[in-house]
Every structure is written in C-alpha cells, then in structure tokens.
Coordinates of C-alpha atoms in Angstrom, one line a residue:
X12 CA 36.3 -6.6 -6.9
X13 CA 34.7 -7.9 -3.3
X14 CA 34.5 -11.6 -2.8
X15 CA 30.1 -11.5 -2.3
X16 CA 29.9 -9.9 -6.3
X17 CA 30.9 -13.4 -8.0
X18 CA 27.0 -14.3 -6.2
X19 CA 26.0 -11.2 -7.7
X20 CA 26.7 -11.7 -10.8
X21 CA 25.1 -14.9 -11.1
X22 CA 21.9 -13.7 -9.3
X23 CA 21.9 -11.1 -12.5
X24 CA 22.5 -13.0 -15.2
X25 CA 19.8 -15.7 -14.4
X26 CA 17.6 -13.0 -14.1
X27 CA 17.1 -13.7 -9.9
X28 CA 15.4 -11.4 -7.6
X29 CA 17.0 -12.5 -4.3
X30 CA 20.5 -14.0 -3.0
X31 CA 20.0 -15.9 0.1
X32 CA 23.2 -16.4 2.0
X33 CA 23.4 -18.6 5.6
X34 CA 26.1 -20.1 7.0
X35 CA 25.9 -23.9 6.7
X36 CA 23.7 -24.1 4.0
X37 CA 24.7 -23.5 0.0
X38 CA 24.1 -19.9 -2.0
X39 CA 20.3 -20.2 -3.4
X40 CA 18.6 -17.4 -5.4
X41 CA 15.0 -16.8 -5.8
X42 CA 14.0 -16.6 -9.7
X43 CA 10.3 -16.1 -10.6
X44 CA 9.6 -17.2 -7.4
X45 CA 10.9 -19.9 -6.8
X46 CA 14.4 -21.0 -4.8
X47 CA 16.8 -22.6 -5.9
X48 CA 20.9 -23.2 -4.9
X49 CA 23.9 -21.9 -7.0
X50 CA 26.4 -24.2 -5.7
X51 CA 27.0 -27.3 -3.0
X52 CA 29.3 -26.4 -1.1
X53 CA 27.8 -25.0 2.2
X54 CA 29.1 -21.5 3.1
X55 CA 31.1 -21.4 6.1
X56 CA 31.7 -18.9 8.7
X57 CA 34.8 -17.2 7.7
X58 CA 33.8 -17.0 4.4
X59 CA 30.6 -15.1 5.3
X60 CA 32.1 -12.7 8.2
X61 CA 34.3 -12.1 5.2
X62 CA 31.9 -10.9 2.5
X63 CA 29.6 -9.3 4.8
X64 CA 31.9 -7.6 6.3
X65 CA 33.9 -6.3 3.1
X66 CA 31.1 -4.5 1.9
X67 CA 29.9 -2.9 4.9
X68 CA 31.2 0.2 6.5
X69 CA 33.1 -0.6 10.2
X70 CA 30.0 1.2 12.5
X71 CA 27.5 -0.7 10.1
X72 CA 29.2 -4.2 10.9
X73 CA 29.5 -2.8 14.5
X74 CA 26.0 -2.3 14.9
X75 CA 25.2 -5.4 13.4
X76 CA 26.9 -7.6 15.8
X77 CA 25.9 -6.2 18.4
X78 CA 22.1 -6.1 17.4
X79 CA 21.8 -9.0 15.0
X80 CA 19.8 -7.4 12.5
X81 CA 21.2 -4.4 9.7
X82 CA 19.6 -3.1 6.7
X83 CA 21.1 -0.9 4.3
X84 CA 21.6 -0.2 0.7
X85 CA 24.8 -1.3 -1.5
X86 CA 25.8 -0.3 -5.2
X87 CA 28.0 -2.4 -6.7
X88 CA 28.3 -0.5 -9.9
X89 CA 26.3 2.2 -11.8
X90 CA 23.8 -0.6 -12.7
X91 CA 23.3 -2.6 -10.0
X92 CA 22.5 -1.5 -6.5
X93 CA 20.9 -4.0 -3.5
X94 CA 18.9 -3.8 -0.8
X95 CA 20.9 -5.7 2.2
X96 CA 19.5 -7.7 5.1
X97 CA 22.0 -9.0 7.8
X98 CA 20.8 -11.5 10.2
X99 CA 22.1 -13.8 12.7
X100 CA 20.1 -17.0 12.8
X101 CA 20.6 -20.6 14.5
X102 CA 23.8 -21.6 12.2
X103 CA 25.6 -18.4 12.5
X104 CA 25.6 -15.0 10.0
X105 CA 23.1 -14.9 7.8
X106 CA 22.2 -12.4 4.4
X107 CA 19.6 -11.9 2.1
X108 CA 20.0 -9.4 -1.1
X109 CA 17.4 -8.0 -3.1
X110 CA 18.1 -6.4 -6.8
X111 CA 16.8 -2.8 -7.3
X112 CA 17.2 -1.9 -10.5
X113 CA 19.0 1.3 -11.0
X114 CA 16.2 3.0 -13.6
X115 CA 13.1 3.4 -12.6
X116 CA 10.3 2.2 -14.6
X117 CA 7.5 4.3 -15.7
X118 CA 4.1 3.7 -14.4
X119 CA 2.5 2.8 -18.5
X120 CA 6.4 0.0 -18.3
X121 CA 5.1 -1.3 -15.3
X122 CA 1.7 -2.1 -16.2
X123 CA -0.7 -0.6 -13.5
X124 CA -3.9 0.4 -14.2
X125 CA -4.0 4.1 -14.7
X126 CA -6.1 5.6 -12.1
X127 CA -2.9 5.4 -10.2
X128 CA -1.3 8.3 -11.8
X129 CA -4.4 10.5 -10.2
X130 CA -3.4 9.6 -7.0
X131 CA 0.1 11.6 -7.6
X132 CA -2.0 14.1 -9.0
X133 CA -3.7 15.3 -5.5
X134 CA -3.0 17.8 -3.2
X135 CA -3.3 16.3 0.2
X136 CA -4.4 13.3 1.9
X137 CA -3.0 9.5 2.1
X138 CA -2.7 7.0 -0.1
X139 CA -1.5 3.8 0.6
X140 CA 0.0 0.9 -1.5
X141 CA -0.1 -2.5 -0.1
X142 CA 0.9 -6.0 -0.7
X143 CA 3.0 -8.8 0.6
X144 CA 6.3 -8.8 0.4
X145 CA 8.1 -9.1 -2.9
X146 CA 4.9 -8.0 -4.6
X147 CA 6.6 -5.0 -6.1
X148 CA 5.3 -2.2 -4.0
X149 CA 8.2 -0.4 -3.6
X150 CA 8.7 -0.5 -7.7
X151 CA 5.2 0.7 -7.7
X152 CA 5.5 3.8 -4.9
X153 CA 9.4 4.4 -6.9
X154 CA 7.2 4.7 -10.4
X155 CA 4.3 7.2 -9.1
X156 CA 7.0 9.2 -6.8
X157 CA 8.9 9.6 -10.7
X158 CA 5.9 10.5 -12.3
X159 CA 5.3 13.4 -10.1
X160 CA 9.1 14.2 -10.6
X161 CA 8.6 14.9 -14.0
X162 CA 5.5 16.2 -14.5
X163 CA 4.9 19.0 -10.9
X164 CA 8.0 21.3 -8.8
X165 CA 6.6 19.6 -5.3
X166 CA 9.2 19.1 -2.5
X167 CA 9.0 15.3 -2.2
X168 CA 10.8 13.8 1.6
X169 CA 10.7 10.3 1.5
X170 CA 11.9 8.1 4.6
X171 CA 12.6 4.6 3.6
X172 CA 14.6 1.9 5.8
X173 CA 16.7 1.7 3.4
X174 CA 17.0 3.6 0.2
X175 CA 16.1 1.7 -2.4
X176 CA 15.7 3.6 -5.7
X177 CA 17.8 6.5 -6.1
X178 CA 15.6 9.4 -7.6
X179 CA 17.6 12.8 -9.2
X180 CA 15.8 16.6 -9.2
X181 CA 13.7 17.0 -12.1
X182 CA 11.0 19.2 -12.0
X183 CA 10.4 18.5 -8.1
X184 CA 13.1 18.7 -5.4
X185 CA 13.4 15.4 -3.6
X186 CA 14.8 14.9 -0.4
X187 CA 15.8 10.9 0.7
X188 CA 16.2 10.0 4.2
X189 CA 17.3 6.8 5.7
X190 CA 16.3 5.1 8.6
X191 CA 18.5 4.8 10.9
X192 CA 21.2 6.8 9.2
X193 CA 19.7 10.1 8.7
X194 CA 16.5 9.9 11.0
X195 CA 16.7 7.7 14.4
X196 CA 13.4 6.4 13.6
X197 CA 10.0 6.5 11.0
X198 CA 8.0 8.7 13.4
X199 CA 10.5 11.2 14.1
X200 CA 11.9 11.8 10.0
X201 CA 8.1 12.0 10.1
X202 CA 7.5 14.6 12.0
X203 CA 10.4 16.4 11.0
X204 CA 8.6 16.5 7.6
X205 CA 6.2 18.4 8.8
X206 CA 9.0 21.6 9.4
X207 CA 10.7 20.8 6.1
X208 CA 7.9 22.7 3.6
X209 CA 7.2 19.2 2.4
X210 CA 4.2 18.7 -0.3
X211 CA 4.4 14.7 -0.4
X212 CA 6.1 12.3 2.0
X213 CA 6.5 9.3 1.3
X214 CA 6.8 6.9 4.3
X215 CA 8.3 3.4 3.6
X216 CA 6.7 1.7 6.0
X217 CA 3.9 2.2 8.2
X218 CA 4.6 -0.8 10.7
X219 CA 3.7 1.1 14.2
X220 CA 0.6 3.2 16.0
X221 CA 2.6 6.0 16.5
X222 CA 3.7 6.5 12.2
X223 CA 0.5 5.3 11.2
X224 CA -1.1 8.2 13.5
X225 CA 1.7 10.6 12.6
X226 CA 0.9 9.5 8.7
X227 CA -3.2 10.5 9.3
X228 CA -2.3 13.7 11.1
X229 CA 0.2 15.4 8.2
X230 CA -2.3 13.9 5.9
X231 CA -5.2 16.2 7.6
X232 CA -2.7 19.0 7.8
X233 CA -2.6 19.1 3.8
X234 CA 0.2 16.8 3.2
X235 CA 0.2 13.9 0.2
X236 CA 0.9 10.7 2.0
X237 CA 2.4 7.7 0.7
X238 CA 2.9 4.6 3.0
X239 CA 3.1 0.8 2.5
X240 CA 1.4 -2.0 4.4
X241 CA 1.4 -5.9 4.1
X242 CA -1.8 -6.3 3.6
X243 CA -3.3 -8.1 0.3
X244 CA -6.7 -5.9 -0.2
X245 CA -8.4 -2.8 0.6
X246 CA -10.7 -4.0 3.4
X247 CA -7.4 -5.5 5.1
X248 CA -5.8 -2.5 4.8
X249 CA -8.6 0.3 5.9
X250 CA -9.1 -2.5 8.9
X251 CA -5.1 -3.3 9.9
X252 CA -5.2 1.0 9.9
X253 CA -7.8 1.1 12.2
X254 CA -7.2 -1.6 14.9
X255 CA -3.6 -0.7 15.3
X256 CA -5.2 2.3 18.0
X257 CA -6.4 1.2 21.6
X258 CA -10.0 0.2 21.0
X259 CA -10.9 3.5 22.8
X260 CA -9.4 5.6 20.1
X261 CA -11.2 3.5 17.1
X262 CA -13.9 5.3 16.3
X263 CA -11.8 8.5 16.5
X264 CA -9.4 7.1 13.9
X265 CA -12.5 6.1 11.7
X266 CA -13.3 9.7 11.0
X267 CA -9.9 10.7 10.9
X268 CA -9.4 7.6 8.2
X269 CA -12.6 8.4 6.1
X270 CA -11.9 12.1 5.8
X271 CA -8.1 11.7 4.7
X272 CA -7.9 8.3 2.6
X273 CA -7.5 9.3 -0.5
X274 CA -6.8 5.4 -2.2
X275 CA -5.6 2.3 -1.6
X276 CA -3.6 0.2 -4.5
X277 CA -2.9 -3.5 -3.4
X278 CA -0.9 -5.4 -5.2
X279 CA 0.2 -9.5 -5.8
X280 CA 2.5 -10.9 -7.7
X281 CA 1.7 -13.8 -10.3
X282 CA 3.3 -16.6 -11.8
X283 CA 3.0 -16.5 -15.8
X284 CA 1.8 -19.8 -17.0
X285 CA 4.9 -19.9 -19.1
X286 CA 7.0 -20.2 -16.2
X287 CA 8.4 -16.7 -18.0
X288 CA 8.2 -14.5 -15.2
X289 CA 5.5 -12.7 -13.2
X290 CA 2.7 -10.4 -13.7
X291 CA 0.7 -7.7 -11.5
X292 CA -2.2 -7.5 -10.9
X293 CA -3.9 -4.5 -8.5
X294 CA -7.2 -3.9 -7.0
X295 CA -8.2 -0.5 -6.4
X296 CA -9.9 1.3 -4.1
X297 CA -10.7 5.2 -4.8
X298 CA -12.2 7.3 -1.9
X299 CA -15.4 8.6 -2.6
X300 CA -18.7 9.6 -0.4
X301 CA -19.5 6.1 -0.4
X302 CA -16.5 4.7 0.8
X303 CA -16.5 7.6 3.2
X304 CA -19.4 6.8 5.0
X305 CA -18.3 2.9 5.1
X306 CA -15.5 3.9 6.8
X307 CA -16.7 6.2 9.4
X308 CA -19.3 3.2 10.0
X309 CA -16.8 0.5 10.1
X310 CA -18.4 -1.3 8.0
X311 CA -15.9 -2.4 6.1
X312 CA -17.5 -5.4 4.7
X313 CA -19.3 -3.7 2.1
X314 CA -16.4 -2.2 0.2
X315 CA -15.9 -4.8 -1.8
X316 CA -19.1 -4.1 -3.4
X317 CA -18.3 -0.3 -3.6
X318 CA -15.4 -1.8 -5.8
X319 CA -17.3 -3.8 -8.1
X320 CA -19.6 -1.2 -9.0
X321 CA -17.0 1.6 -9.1
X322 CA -15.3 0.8 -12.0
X323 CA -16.1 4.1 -14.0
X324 CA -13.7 6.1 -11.2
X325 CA -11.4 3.3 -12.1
X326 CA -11.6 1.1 -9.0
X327 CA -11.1 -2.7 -9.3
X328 CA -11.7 -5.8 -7.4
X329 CA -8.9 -8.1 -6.8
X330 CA -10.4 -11.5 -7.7
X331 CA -11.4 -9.5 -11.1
X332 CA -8.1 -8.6 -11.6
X333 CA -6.9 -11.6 -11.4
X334 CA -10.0 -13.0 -13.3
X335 CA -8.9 -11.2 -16.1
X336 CA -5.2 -12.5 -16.3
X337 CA -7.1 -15.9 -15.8
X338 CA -9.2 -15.7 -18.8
X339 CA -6.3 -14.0 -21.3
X340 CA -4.0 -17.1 -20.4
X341 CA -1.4 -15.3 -18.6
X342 CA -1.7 -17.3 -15.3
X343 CA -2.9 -20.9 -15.0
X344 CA -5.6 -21.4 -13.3
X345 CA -4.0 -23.0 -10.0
X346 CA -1.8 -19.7 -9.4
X347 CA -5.6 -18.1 -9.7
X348 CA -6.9 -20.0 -7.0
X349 CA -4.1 -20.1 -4.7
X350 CA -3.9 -16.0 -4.6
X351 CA -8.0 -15.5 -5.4
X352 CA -9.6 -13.9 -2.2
X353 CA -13.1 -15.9 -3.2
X354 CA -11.8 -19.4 -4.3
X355 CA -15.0 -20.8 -5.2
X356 CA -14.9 -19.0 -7.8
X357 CA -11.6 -20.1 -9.7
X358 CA -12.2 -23.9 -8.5
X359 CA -14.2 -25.6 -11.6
X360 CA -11.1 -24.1 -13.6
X361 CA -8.9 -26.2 -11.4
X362 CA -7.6 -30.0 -13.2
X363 CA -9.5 -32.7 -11.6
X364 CA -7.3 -33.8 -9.0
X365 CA -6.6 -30.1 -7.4
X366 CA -9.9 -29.8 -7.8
X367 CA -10.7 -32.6 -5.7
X368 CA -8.6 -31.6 -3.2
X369 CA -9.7 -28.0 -2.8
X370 CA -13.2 -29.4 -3.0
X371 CA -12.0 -31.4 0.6
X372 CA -11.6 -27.9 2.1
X373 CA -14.7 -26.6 2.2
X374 CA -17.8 -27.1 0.6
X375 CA -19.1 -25.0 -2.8
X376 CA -21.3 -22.3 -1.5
X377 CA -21.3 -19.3 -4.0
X378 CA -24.1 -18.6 -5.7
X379 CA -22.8 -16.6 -7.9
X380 CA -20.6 -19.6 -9.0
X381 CA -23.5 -20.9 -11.2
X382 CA -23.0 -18.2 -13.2
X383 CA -22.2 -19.9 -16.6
X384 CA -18.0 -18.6 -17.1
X385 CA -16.4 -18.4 -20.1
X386 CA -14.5 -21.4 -21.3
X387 CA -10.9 -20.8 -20.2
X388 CA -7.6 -22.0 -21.5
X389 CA -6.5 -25.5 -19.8
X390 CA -10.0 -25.4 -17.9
X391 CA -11.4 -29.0 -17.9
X392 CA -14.3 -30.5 -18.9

C-alpha cells in the first residue's frame, strides 16, 4: 500500500472532497466546503518527495521538477480514483487531490433541471457548462456525456487535462484523450477531432483564443461541442467568449457565437443549511431567436430578461434558482446572499446584524424589492 493512501482513506471516510498536502504545514481536507487539518504535525520534505513521488510514474515526476506544475489522474483501487495537482510553492512541494468518484451519476441522481438532457440530444453546435471551480461541472458534463452513451451510437472524443471519469462503450464509442499525454495541447487534440469522424467532443477546458476559436469553428462545421468555463452566469459566459478575440475580430465572433451556441448551464455550489452537504443549483440559458439576435448585437445585458421569461423552453435565472432553494429551506439565507447575483434581493432575509452590515455596502435600490416575498424559514421580523 503507498505511504499518501493512509490520507486517502481518511479524506473518504469523512466524506471530504479535497486533500491538501504542502510541505510545512499539516494534512487538511476540504469537507462541505470548508478546510480543516487531519493531523499536527507539519509534513516535511522527505516525507512529501516520498509520497509524491511513489505514486507517480519516473517521466511524470521528471517533468514535474523541472516545470513545477503536473496534473494527472491516479486510481488507487476500483473505487477510488483522483484527480492530482503537483505544485511547488514558497515552502517546498506542494499537492492537492480531488475525489472522482468511480460511477457516474445519472443526470435525474444529480438533480439538474431537465432541459439539460436536450442539449445531448442535438446534432451540432456548442454548449457550454460553466461555474467556478469545485462547483461540480465536470460531474455535470461526465452525467450528460453518459446519458448520450446509453441512449445514441455517436463517436464521443473528449480531451480533458486529466481524465477524470472513466466512461466504457455502450451504445456510443468513446474515445478519451489526455492532455499532455496523448495530445501535446487542447487546440491540437482539437483539431485532430475534426479527422477522427467525431459526432461530440467534448473539450475540458476552454482557457485560450485559439481552443475557444477552434471550439466555434467544429461547432459550425456540424460538430456537438461541449466546453467548460469559470464563469458563474450566462451573460459572463457569452461575454468572457467574446472578448477573449482582438477587439477587431469581435463582431466577427458575435455572429459566429449567435449562430452556433446552442446553451449555456452554469452552475454553483450551495451550502445546505444543515451543514449536511451541498446542493446545485443551475441557471439556464437555451438559444433561441431571441437570444440570437442579443448576441449578434452584443447586447448582452438583456439576457437575463430573455431568462426570466423563457421558462416554458426550460431556461432559468440564477438568483431564481437559488430563490427557490431559499424559500424550501435548503440553504440559509446568508449562503443566498453571498452567491445571489442581485443581493438586494436576498438582504431583508438576512439576521439583523448581517443585515446591517450588507446594508453598509451599498444602498437598497431595487424596486422590485418592494415586492411583498413570502415569509421564509429563519427570515426575521
């Protein structure tokens, strides 16, 4: 057994996310959240060149001294498998571990709303699933990606940096490639899509001009495109697409953007108000004329009310979503306010004293916050 899975196995059993390893400082995992250490004693530099380095093939740990930086995937057993960050910071080696769990959850387990199961269900374009990081994205994109597996025979490539979940032939053929290891780079396993008779790629990041413009041109060319971002709503995300081009190229990219965007699913995580965990919650953006022409405008301002009013195609408004959780008692209302995009209008839900202090921010503007709201659990008087 390697020396690193006694840290393992205590990030499982308390039901942790993420092991955070630096030399000099103590174990600590992240559970629902929040970090917290697994020992006192500070972890010193032989004993991390040792574990990192036992579970880590020699040109891996090669490249990783000499860069300071590694990704890559590791399965301890058939259960557990983790995505592996190397770094080298100012006390030395450095490591952080992420769990992905081994089976994949089905869209309905995870909760999303269902108008994301249409968006495996087209036949070109791009669609692109956004969020911080940690906000389950990749669980998401794993969960659609499976859907399609069972239910069409596609030829699915994704490119991921790493692997993360491991997904067998069903009814589709899927090909996995890792960046660096089987593709030097995003934009080239990219365009080597393109030769491979590929129906859906999935790209695991979209973090450059030349993959983003790589991403909109096999999109127009009849491809289904799937790509992250780190960006917590639709407007941020149509907007972060368009102003990563030269300003000359902009307007270009707008038409390019408004012909091939198919949807956008952003997602946050949420504390429960139990403390028991977190909860998603989405807002949704689905492509239609309207959204269309906003784009091509760059207007981008008024899709949030295109949102609003399209919930009969199934779109939905952040703040709404979390609105919702909000008034079913799921979250309390601080965690509302801290992740709503309009505060003003989670802030009379607030206890006094936060309220007070949000209320030294800025002042209460929103009209539509004289709206008389529902009573809500915890909400004072």
């Amino acid at each position: 057994m390697a020396y690193i899975h006694q840290f393992f196995d205590v990030l499982i059993a308390s039901g942790g996310s993420d092991l955070h390893l630096g030399e000099g400082q103590p174990p600590k995992i992240r559970r629902h959240g929040e970090i917290s250490p697994i020992r006192e004693t500070p972890l010193t530099q032989e004993e991390m060149a040792f574990m990192l380095s036992e579970i880590c093939s020699p040109s891996r740990w090669q490249r990783f001294e000499e860069a300071g930086d590694l990704d890559f995937a590791y399965e301890m057993d058939d259960e557990n498998r983790f995505r592996c960050n190397y770094l080298k910071q100012t006390n030395g080696y450095g490591a952080v571990f992420r769990i992905i769990p081994t089976k994949i959850k089905t869209l309905e387990e995870l909760g999303v709303p269902s108008v994301i199961k249409s968006f495996g269900e087209m036949r070109g374009g791009i669609v692109l699933v956004t969020g911080p990081t940690g906000s389950g994205k990749s669980t998401t994109l794993a969960a659609l990606i499976d859907y399609i597996n069972v239910t069409y025979a596609r030829h699915i490539v994704t490119i991921e940096e790493p692997i993360e979940f491991v997904h067998r032939n069903k009814k589709s053929i899927i090909t996995q490639r890792e960046v660096p290891e089987h593709s030097i780079s995003f934009p080239i396993g990219l365009k080597a899509a393109l030769r491979e008779d590929a129906d859906i790629v999935l790209v695991g990041e979209m973090r450059d001009l030349e993959t983003i413009s790589l991403a909109l041109t096999a999109a127009e060319t009849g491809l289904l495109v799937f790509g992250t971002l780190h960006t917590n709503n639709s407007r941020k995300t149509v907007d972060r697409m368009i102003d990563a081009f030269p300003s000359d190229q902009q307007s270009q990219v707008r038409t390019m953007l408004a012909s091939s965007l198919r949807g956008v699913a952003a997602q946050l995580l949420l504390k429960k108000a139990d403390g028991n965990g977190r909860v998603a919650v989405n807002e949704i953006l689905v492509c239609n004329n309207a959204v269309s022409a906003i784009i091509r405008e760059g207007a981008t301002q008024k899709l949030q009310d295109v949102i609003v009013g399209g919930r009969a195609e199934g779109m939905q408004f952040m703040d709404d979503a979390i609105w919702d959780q909000l008034v079913h008692g799921n979250v309390s209302p601080h965690e509302a306010y801290m992740k709503a995009i309009d505060k003003h209008r989670f802030k009379p839900f607030l206890p006094a004293d936060e309220e007070d202090l949000a209320n030294a921010a800025g002042p209460y503007e929103d009209p539509a916050d004289q709206v008389k709201k529902p009573r809500l659990r915890g909400a004072h008087k």
